[in-house]
Tab-separated table of C-alpha atoms in Angstrom:
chain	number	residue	atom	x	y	z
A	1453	UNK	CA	-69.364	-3.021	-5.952
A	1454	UNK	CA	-69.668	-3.778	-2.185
A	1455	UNK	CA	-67.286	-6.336	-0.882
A	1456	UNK	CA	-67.330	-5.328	2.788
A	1457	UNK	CA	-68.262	-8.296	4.937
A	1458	UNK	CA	-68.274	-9.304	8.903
A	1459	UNK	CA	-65.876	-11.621	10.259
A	1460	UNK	CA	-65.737	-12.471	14.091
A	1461	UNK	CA	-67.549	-9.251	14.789
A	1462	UNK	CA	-64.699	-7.362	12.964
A	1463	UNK	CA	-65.530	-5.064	9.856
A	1464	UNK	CA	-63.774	-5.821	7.368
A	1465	UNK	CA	-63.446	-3.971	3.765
A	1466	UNK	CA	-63.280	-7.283	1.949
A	1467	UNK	CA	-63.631	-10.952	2.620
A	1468	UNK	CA	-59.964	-11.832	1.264
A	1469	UNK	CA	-57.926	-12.214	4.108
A	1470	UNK	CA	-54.362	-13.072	4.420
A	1471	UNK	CA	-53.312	-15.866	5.983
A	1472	UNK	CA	-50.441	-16.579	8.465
A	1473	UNK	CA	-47.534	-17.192	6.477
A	1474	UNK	CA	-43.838	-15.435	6.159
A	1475	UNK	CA	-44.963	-12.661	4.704
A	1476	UNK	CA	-46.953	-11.892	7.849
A	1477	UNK	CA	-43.642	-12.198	9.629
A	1478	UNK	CA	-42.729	-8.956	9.813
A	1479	UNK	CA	-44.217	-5.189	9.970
A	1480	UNK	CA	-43.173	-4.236	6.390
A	1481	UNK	CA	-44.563	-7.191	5.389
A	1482	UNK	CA	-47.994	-6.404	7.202
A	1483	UNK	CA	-47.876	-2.993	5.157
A	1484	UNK	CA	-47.411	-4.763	2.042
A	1485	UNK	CA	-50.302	-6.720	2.281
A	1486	UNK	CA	-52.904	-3.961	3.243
A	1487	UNK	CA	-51.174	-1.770	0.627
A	1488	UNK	CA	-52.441	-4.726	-1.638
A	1489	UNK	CA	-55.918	-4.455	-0.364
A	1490	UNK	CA	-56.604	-7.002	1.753
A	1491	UNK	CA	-59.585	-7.223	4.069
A	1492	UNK	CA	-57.646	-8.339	7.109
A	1493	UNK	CA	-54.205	-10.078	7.970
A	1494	UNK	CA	-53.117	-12.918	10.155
A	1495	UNK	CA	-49.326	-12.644	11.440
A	1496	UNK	CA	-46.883	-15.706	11.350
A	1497	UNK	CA	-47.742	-17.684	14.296
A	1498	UNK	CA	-46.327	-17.513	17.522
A	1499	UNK	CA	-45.879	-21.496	18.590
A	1500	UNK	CA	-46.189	-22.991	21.835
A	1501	UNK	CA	-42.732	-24.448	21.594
A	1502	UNK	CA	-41.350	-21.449	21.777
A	1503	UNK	CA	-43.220	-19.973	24.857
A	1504	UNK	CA	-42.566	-23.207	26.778
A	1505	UNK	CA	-38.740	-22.924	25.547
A	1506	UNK	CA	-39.001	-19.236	26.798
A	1507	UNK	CA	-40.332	-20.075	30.063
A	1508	UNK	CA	-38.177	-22.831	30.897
A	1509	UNK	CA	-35.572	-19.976	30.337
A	1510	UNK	CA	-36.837	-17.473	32.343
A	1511	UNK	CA	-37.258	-20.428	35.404
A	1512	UNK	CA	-33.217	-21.533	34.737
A	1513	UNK	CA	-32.225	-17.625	34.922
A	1514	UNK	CA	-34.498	-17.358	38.187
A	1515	UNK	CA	-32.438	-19.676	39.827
A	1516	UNK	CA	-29.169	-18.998	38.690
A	1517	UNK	CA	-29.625	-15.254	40.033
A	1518	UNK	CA	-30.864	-16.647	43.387
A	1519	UNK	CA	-27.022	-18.664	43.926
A	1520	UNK	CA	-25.443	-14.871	43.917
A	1521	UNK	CA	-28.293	-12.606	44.881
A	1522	UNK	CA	-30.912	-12.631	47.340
A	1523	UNK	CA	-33.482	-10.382	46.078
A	1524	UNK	CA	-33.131	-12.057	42.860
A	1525	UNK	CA	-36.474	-13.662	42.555
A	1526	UNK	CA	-37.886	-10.009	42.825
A	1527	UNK	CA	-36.572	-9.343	39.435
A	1528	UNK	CA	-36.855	-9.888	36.092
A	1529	UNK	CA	-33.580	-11.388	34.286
A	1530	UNK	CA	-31.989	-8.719	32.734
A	1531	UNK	CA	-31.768	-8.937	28.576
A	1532	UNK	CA	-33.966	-12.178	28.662
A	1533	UNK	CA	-37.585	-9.629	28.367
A	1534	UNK	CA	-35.709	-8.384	24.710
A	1535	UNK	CA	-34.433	-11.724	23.529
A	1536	UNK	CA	-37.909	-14.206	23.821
A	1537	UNK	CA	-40.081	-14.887	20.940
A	1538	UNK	CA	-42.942	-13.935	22.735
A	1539	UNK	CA	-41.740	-10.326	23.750
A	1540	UNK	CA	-40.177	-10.699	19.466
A	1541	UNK	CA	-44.060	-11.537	18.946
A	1542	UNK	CA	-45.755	-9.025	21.141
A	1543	UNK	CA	-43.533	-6.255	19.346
A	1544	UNK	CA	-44.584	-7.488	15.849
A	1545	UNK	CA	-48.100	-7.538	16.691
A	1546	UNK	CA	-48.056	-3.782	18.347
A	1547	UNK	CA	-45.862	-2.470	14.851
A	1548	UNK	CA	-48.171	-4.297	12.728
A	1549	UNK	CA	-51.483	-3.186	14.460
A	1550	UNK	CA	-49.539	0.809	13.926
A	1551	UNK	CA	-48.862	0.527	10.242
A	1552	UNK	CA	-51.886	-0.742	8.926
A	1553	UNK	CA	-55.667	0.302	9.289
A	1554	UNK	CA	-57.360	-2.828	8.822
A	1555	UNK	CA	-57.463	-6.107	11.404
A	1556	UNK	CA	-54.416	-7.140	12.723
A	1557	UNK	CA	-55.364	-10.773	14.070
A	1558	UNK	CA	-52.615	-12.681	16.111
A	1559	UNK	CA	-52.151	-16.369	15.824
A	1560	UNK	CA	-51.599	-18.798	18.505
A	1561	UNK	CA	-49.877	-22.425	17.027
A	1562	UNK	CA	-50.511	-25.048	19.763
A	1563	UNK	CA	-51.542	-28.874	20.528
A	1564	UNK	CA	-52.156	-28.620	24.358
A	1565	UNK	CA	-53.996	-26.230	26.723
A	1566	UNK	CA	-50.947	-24.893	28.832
A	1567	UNK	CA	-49.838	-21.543	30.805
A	1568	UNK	CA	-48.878	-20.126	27.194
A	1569	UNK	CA	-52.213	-19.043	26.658
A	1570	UNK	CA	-51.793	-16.168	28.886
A	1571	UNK	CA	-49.780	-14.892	26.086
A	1572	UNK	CA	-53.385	-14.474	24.269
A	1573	UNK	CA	-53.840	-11.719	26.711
A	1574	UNK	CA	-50.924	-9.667	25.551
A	1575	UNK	CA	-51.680	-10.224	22.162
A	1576	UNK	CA	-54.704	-8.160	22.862
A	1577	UNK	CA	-53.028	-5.103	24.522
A	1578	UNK	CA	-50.546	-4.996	21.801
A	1579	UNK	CA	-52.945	-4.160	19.604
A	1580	UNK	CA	-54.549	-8.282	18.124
A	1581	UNK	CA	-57.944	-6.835	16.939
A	1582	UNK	CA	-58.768	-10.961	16.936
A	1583	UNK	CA	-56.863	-14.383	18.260
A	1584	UNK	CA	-56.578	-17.320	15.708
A	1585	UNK	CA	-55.588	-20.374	17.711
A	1586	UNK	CA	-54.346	-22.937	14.906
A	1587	UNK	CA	-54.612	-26.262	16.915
A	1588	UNK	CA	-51.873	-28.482	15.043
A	1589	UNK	CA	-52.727	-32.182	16.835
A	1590	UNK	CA	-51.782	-35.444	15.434
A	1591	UNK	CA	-52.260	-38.418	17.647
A	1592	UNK	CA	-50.384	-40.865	15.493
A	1593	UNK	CA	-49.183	-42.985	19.246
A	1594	UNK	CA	-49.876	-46.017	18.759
A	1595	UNK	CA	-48.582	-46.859	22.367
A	1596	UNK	CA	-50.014	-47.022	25.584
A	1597	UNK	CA	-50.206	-43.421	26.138
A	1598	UNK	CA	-52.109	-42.928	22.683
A	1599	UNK	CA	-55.387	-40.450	22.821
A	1600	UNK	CA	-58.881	-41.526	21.929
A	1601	UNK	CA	-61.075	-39.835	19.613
A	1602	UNK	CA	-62.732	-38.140	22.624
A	1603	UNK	CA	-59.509	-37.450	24.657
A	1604	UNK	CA	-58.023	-35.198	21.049
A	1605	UNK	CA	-61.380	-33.581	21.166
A	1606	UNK	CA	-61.658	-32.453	24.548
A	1607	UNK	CA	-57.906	-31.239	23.837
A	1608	UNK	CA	-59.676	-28.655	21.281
A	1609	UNK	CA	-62.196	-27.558	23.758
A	1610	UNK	CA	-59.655	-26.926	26.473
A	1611	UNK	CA	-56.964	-24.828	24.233
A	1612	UNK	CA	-60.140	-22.427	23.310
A	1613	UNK	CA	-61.210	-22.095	26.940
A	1614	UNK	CA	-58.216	-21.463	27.760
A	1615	UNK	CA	-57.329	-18.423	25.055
A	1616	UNK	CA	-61.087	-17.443	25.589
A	1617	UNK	CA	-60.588	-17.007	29.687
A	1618	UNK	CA	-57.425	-15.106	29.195
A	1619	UNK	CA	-59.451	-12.727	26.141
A	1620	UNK	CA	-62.085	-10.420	25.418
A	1621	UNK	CA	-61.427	-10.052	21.773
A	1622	UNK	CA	-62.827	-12.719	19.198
A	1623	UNK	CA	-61.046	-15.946	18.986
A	1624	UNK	CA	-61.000	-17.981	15.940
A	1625	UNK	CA	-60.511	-21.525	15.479
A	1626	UNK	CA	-57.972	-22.929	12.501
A	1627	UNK	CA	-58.601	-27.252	13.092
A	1628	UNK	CA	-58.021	-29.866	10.656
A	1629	UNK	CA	-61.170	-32.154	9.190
A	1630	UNK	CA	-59.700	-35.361	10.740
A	1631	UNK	CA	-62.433	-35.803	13.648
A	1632	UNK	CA	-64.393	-38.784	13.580
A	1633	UNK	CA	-67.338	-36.227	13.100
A	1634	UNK	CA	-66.206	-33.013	11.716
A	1635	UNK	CA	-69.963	-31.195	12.096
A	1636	UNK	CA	-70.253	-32.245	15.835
A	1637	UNK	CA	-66.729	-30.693	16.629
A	1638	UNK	CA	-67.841	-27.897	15.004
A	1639	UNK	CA	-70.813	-27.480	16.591
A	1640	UNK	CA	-68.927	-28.426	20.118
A	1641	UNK	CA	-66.655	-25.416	19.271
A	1642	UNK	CA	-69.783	-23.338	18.219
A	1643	UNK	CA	-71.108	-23.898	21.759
A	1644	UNK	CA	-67.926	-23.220	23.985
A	1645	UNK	CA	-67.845	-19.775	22.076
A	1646	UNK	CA	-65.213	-20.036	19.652
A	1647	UNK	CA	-65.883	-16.697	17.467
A	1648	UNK	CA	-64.950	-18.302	13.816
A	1649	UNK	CA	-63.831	-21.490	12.505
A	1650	UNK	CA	-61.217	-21.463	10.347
A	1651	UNK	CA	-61.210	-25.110	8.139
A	1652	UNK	CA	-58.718	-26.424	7.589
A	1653	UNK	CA	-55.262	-27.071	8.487
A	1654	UNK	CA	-52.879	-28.638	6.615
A	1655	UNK	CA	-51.009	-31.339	8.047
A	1656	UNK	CA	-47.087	-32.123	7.218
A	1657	UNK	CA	-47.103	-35.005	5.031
A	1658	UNK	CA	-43.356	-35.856	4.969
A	1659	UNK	CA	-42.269	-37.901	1.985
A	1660	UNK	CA	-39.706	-40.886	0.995
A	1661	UNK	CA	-36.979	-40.708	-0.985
A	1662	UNK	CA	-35.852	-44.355	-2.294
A	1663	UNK	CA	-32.682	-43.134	-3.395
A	1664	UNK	CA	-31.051	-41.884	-0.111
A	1665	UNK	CA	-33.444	-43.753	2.089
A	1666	UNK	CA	-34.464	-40.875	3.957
A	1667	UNK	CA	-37.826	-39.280	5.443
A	1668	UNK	CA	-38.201	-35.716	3.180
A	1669	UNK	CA	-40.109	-32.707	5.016
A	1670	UNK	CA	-41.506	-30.718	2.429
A	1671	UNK	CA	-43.704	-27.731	2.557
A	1672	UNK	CA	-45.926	-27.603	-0.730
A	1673	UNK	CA	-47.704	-24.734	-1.780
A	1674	UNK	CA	-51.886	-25.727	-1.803
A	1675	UNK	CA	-53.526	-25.913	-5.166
A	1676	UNK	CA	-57.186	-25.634	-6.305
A	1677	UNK	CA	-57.638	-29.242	-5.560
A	1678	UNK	CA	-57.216	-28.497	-2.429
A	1679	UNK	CA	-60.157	-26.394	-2.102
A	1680	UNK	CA	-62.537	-29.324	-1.897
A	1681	UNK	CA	-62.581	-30.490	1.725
A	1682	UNK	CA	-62.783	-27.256	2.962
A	1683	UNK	CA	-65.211	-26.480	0.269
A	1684	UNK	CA	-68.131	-29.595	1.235
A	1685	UNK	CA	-67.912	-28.782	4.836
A	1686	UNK	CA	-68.493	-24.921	4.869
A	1687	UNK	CA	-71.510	-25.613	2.300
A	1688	UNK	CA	-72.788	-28.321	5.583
A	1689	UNK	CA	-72.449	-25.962	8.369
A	1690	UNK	CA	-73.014	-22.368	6.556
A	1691	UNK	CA	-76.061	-21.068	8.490
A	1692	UNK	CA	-76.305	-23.927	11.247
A	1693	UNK	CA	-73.559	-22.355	13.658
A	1694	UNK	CA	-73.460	-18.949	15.042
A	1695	UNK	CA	-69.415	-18.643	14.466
A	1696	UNK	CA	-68.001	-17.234	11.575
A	1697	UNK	CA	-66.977	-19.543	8.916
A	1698	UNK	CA	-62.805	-18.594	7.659
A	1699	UNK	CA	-62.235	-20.842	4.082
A	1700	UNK	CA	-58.669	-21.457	4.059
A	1701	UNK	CA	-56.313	-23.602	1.361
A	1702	UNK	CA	-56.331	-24.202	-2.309
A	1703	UNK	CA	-56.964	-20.062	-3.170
A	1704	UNK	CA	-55.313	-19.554	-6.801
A	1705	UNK	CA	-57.864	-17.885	-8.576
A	1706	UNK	CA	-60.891	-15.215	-8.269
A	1707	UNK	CA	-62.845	-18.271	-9.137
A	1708	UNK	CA	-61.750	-19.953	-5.929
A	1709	UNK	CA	-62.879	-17.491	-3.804
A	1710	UNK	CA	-66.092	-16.711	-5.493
A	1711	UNK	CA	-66.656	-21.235	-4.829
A	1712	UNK	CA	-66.076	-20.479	-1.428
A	1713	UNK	CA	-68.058	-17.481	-0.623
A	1714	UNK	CA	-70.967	-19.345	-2.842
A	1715	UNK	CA	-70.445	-22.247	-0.040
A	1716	UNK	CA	-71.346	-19.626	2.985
A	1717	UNK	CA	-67.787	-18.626	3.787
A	1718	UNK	CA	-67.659	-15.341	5.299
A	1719	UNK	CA	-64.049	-14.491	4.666
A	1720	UNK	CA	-61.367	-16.490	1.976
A	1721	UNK	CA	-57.874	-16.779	3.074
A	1722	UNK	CA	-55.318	-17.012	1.713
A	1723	UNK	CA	-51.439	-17.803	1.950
A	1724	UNK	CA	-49.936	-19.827	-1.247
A	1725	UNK	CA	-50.821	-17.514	-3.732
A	1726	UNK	CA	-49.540	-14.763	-2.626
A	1727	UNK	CA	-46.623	-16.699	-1.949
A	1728	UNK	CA	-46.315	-17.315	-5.392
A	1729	UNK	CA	-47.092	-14.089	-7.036
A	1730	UNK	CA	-46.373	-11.913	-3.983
A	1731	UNK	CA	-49.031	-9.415	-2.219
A	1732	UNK	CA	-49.566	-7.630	-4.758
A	1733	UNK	CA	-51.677	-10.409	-5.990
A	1734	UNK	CA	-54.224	-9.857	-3.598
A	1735	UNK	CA	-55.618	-7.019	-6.309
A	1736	UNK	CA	-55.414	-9.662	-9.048
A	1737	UNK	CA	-58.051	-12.091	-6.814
A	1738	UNK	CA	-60.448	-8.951	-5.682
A	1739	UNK	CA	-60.281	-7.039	-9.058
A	1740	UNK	CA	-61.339	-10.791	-10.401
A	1741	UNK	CA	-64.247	-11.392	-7.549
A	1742	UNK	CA	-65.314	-7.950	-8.532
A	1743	UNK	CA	-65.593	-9.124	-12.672
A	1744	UNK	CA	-67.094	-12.468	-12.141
A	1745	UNK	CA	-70.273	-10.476	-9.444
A	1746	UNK	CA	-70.594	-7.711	-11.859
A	1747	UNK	CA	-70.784	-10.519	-14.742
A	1748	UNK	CA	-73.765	-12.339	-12.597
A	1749	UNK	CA	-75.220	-9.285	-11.710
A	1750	UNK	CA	-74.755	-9.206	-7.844
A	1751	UNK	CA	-73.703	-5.901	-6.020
A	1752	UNK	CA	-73.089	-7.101	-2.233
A	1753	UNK	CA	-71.537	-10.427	-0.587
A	1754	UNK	CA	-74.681	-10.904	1.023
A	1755	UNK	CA	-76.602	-11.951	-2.347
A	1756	UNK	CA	-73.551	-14.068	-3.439
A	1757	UNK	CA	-72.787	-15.856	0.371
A	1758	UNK	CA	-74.157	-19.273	0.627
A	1759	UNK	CA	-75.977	-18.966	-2.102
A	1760	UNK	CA	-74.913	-22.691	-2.594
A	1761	UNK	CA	-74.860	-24.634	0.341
A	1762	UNK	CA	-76.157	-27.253	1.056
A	1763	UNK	CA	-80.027	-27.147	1.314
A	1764	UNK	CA	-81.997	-28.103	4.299
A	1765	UNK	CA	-82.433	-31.560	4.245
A	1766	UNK	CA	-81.030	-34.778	4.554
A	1767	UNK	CA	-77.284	-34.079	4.559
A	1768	UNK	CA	-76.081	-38.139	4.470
A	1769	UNK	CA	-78.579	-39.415	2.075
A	1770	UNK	CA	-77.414	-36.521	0.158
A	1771	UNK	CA	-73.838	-36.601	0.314
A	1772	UNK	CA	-75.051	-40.694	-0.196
A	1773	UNK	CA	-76.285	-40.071	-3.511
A	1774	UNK	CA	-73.994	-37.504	-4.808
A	1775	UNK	CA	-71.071	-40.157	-3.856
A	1776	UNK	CA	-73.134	-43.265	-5.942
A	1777	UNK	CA	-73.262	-40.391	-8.810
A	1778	UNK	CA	-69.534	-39.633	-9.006
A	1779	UNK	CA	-68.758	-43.537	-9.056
A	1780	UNK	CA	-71.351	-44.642	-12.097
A	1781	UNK	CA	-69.871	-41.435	-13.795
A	1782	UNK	CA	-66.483	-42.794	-13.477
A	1783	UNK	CA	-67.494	-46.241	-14.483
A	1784	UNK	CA	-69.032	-44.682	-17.678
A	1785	UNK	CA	-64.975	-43.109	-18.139
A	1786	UNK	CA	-65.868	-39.477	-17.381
A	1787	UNK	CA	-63.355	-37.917	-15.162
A	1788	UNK	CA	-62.177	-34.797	-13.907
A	1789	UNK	CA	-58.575	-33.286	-14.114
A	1790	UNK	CA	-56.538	-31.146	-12.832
């Protein structure tokens, strides 16, 4: 059986690809999850807090050293280059990039173009094969300073020029599908050269508790319901932009990845699974992608990729009608559950 796909250029063994999560956070970790077959890994992100926290630093150490020494500008403050998370990240991603022999791919966490994408750049010499910027943006202002639809999407186009000018590796893409028109982002992105798209993010969604009348932030673990946002809009743009197409969220089962790679995705991530089970579960999903082509008699990813999106036609008259079909079936009591 032939799982070896393309993603961003890259060559990977296997479309299952690890996404950034704590397990990611860490060389051994890295190891871990190529030991467990993976096609590719993204490392914890690096966020743009902490470069901006990091460079306010170095700027406050500048000018103390200036108050007792002259020449101090000329230097670097000492212990400051071993204690930033940057230099913590840049180390990661050379050990990482060393102990494994698939793609290493670095991830940028940001909301605003800034100086920290010059950090992009030393991703790449310490060994990034591939950037994923994961462009975490919600404009919920509703004040005088709040963004417009157009000002949050020019946002995305400036953080990617900004990685891509620093570059010369691919660059990748992880955005949420809250854009007033999710295909003409895409396509935006597309044309400013982003290398993949990665869809989607998940935003924090804190919740209430009644009883001690406090906000709760919770992190929940994704679930195969979760697959089918990502799932409608990689079947809509599979084929129609150059960029690679990343599925990411709701991955619990071979069968999830097999919906996604049927939907045009070139590569599956995946993060809350192999929370759950640990990396070792990454054989589990490609020993299970492996059954269910060898059941349906395909050999390669290229007779099983897109092999259901969505056909060239009409796409609102079609999502039109399938949305009038789901309603009269619910009317008529049929339901699905999870």
């Amino acid at each position: 059986m032939d799982l070896s796909t393309r993603y961003l250029g890259l060559s990977l063994r296997n479309p299952l690809v690890a996404s950034a999560s704590p397990l990611s956070r860490n060389a051994d970790g890295v190891r871990r999850l190529a030991d467990a077959g993976v096609g590719a890994v993204v490392l914890y992100s690096l966020f743009e807090e902490q470069l901006r926290r990091e460079a306010e630093h170095d700027e406050r150490m500048a000018t103390q050293g200036s108050e007792s020494y002259a020449e101090s500008l000329s230097y670097f403050p000492e212990g400051l280059e071993n204690g930033g998370g940057g230099h913590r990240y840049l180390r990661l991603v050379e050990r990482a990039a060393a102990a494994v022999d698939i793609p290493v791919i670095a991830s940028l966490n940001a909301s605003t173009p800034g100086s920290w994408a010059r950090y992009a750049r030393s991703m790449q010499d310490t060994g990034a094969a591939a950037i994923e910027v994961n462009i975490y943006h919600l404009p919920g202002d509703p004040g005088p300073t709040v963004l417009d639809g157009a000002a949050v999407e020019q946002r995305h186009l400036d953080v990617l020029a900004a990685v891509k000018a620093a570059t010369t590796v691919p660059v990748a893409v992880k955005l949420s599908p809250y854009f007033s028109a999710t295909a003409d982002m895409a396509h935006r992105l597309d044309a400013a050269a982003a290398d993949g798209l990665v869809l989607f993010n998940r935003f924090l969604q804190p919740d209430i508790d009644p009883e001690t009348l406090t906000t709760v932030r919770t992190v929940t673990l994704s679930t195969p319901a979760d697959t089918r946002l990502p799932l409608t809009w990689i079947a809509l743009l599979c084929a129609r932009i150059r960029a690679s197409l990343a599925a990411s969220t709701g991955v619990e089962h071979a069968a999830d990845v097999a919906k996604y790679l049927l939907a045009g995705a070139d590569v599956v991530q995946s993060a809350s699974a192999l929370l759950r089970h640990g990396p070792e579960y990454a054989g589990v999903l490609l020993n299970g992608l492996c059954d269910w082509m060898n059941r349906k008699g395909f050999h390669t990813l290229n007779e099983v990729r897109g092999l259901l999106a969505a056909p060239d036609q009409d796409f609102e008259a079609r999502e039109r009608a399938d949305y009038v079909w789901a309603l009269r079936k619910a009317n008529n009591g049929s339901y699905d559950t999870y």
